[in-house]
Coordinates of N, CA, C and O in Angstrom, one line a residue:
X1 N 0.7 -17.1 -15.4 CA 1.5 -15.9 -15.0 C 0.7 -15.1 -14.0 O -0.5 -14.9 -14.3
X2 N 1.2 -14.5 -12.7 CA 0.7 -14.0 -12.2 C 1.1 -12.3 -12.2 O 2.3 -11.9 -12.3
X3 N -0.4 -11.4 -12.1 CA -0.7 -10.4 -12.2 C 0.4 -9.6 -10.8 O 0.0 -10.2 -9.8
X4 N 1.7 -8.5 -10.3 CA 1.9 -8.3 -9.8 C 1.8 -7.1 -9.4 O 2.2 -6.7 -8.3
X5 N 1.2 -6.0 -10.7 CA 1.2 -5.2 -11.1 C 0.2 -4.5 -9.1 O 0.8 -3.8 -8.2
X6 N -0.7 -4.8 -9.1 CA -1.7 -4.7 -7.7 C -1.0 -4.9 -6.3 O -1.3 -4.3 -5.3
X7 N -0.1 -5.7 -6.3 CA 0.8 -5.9 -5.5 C 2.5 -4.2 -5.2 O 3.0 -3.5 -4.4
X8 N 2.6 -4.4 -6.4 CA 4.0 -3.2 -6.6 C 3.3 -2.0 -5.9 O 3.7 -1.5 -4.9
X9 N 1.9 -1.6 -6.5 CA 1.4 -0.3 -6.2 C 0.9 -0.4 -5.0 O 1.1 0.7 -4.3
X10 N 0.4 -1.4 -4.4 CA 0.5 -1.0 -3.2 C 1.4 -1.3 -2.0 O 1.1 -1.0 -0.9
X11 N 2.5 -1.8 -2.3 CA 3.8 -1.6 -1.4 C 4.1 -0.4 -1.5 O 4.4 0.2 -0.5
X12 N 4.0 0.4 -2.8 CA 4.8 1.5 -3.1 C 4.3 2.6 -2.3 O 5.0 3.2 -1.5
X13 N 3.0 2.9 -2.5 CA 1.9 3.7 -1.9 C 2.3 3.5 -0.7 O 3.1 4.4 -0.3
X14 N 2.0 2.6 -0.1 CA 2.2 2.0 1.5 C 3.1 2.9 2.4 O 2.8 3.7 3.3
X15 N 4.2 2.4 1.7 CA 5.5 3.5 2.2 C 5.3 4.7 1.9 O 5.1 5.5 2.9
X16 N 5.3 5.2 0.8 CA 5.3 6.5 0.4 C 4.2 7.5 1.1 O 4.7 8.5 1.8
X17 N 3.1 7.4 1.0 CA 2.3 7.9 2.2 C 1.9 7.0 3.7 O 0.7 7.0 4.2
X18 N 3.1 6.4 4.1 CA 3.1 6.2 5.7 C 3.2 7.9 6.5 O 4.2 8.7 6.4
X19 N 2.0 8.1 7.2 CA 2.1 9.8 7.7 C 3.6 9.7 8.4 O 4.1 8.6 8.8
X20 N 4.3 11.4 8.5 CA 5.2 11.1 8.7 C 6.4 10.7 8.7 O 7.1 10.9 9.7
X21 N 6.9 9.9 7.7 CA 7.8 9.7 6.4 C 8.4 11.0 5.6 O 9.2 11.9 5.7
X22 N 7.3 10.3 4.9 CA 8.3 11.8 3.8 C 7.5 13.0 3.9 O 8.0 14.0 3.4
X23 N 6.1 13.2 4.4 CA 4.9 14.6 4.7 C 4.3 13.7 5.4 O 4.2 12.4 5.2
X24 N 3.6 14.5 6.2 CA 2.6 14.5 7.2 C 1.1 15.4 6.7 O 1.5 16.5 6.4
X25 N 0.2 15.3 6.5 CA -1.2 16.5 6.3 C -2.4 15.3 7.4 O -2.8 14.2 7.3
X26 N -2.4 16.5 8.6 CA -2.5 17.8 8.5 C -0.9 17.7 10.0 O -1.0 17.3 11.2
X27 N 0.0 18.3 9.5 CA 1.2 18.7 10.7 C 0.6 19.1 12.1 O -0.5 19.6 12.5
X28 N 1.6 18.6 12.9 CA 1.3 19.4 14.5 C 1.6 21.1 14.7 O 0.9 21.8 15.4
X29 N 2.8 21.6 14.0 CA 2.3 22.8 13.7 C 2.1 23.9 12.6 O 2.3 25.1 12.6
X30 N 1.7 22.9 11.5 CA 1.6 23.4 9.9 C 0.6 23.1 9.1 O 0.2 22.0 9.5
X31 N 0.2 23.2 8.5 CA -1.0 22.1 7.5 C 0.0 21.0 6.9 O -0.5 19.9 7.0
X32 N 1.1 21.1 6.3 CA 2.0 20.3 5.9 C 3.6 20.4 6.8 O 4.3 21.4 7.0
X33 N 3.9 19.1 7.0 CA 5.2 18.8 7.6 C 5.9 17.8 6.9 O 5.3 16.8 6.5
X34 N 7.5 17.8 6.7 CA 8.0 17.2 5.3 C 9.1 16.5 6.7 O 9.4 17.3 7.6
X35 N 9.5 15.7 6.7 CA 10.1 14.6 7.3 C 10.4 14.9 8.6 O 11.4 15.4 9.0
X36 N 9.0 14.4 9.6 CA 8.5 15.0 10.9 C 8.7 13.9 11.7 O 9.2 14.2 12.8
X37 N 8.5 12.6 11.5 CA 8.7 11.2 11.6 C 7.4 11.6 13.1 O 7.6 10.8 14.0
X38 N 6.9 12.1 13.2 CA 5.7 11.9 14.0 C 4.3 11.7 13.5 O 4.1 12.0 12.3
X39 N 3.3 11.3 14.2 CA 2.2 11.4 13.7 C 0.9 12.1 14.8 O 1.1 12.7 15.9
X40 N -0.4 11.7 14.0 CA -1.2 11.7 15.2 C -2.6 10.8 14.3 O -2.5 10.1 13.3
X41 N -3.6 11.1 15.0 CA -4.8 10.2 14.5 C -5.2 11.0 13.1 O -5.1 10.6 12.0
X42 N -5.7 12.6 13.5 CA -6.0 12.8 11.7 C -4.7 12.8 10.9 O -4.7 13.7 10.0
X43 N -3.8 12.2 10.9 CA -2.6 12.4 10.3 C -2.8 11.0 9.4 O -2.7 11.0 8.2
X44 N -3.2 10.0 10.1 CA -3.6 8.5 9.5 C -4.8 8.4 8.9 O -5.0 7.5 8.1
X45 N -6.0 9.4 9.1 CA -7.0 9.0 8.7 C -6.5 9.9 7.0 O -6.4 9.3 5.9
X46 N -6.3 11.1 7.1 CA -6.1 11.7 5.5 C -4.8 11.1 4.9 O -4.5 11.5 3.8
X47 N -3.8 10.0 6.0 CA -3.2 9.5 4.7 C -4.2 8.4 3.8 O -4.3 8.2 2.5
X48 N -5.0 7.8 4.8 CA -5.7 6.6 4.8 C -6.8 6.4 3.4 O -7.0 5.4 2.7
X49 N -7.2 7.6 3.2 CA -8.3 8.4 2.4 C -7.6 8.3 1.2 O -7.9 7.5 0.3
X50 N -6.1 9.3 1.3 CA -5.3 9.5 0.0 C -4.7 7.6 -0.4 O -5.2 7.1 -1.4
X51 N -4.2 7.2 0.2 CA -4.0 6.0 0.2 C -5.4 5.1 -0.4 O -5.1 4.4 -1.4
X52 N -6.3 5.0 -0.1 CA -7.4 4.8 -0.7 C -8.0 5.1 -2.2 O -8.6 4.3 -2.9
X53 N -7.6 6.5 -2.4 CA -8.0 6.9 -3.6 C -7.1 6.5 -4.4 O -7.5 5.9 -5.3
X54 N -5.8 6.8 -4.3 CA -4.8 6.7 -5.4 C -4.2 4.6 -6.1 O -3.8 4.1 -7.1
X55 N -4.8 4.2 -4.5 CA -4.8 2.6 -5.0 C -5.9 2.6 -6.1 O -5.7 2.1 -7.2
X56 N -7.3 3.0 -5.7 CA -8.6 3.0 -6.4 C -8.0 3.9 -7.8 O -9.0 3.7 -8.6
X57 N -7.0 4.6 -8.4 CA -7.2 5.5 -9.3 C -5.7 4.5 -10.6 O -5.5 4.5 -11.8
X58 N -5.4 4.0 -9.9 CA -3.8 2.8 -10.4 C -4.6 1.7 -10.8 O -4.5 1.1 -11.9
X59 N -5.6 1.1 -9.7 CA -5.6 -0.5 -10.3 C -6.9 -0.5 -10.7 O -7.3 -1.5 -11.3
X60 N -7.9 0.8 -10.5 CA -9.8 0.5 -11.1 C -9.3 1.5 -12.8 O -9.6 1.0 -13.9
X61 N -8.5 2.7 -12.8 CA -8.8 3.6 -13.5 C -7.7 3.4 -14.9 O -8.1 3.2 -16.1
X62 N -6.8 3.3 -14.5 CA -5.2 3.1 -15.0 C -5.1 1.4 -15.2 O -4.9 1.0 -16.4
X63 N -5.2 0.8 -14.7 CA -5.4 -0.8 -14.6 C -4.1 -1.3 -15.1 O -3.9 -2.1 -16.0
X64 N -3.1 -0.6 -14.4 CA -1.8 -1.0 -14.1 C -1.7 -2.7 -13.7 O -2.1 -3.3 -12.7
X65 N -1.0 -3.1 -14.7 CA -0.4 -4.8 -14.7 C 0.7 -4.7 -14.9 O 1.2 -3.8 -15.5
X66 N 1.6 -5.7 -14.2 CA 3.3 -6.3 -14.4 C 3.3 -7.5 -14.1 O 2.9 -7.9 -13.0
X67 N 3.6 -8.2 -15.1 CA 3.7 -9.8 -15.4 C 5.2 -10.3 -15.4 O 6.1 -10.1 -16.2
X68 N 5.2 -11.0 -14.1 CA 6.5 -10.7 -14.2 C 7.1 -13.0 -14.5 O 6.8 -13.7 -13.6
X69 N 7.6 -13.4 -15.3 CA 7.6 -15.0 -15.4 C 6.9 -15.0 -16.5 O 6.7 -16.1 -17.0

């Protein structure tokens, strides 16, 4: 059976903090912008970070599994 559980979370993540989507941090002219569909470079690096942490906090901390078969 394979583990999918590491897979779902990070599709999910992926999308969900793609900057620009659904918020942007840090906005072009706000700290926060909610469906701007723009970006810029620190826009990807602090999704990149949050994206980072929250994969590291689901599959190291929580150790989220879905077996799916």
């Amino acid at each position: 059976m394979s583990d999918w559980g590491p897979i779902f979370v990070a599709v999910i993540l992926f999308v969900l903090l793609s900057p620009g989507l659904l918020f942007q941090v840090p906005g072009h002219h706000r700290c926060i912008e909610f469906g701007s569909f723009q970006t810029s470079a620190a826009a990807v690096v602090v999704h990149a970070l949050l994206y980072f942490a929250l994969i590291c906090v689901f599959l190291l901390a929580v150790r989220l599994h879905l077996y799916i078969g």
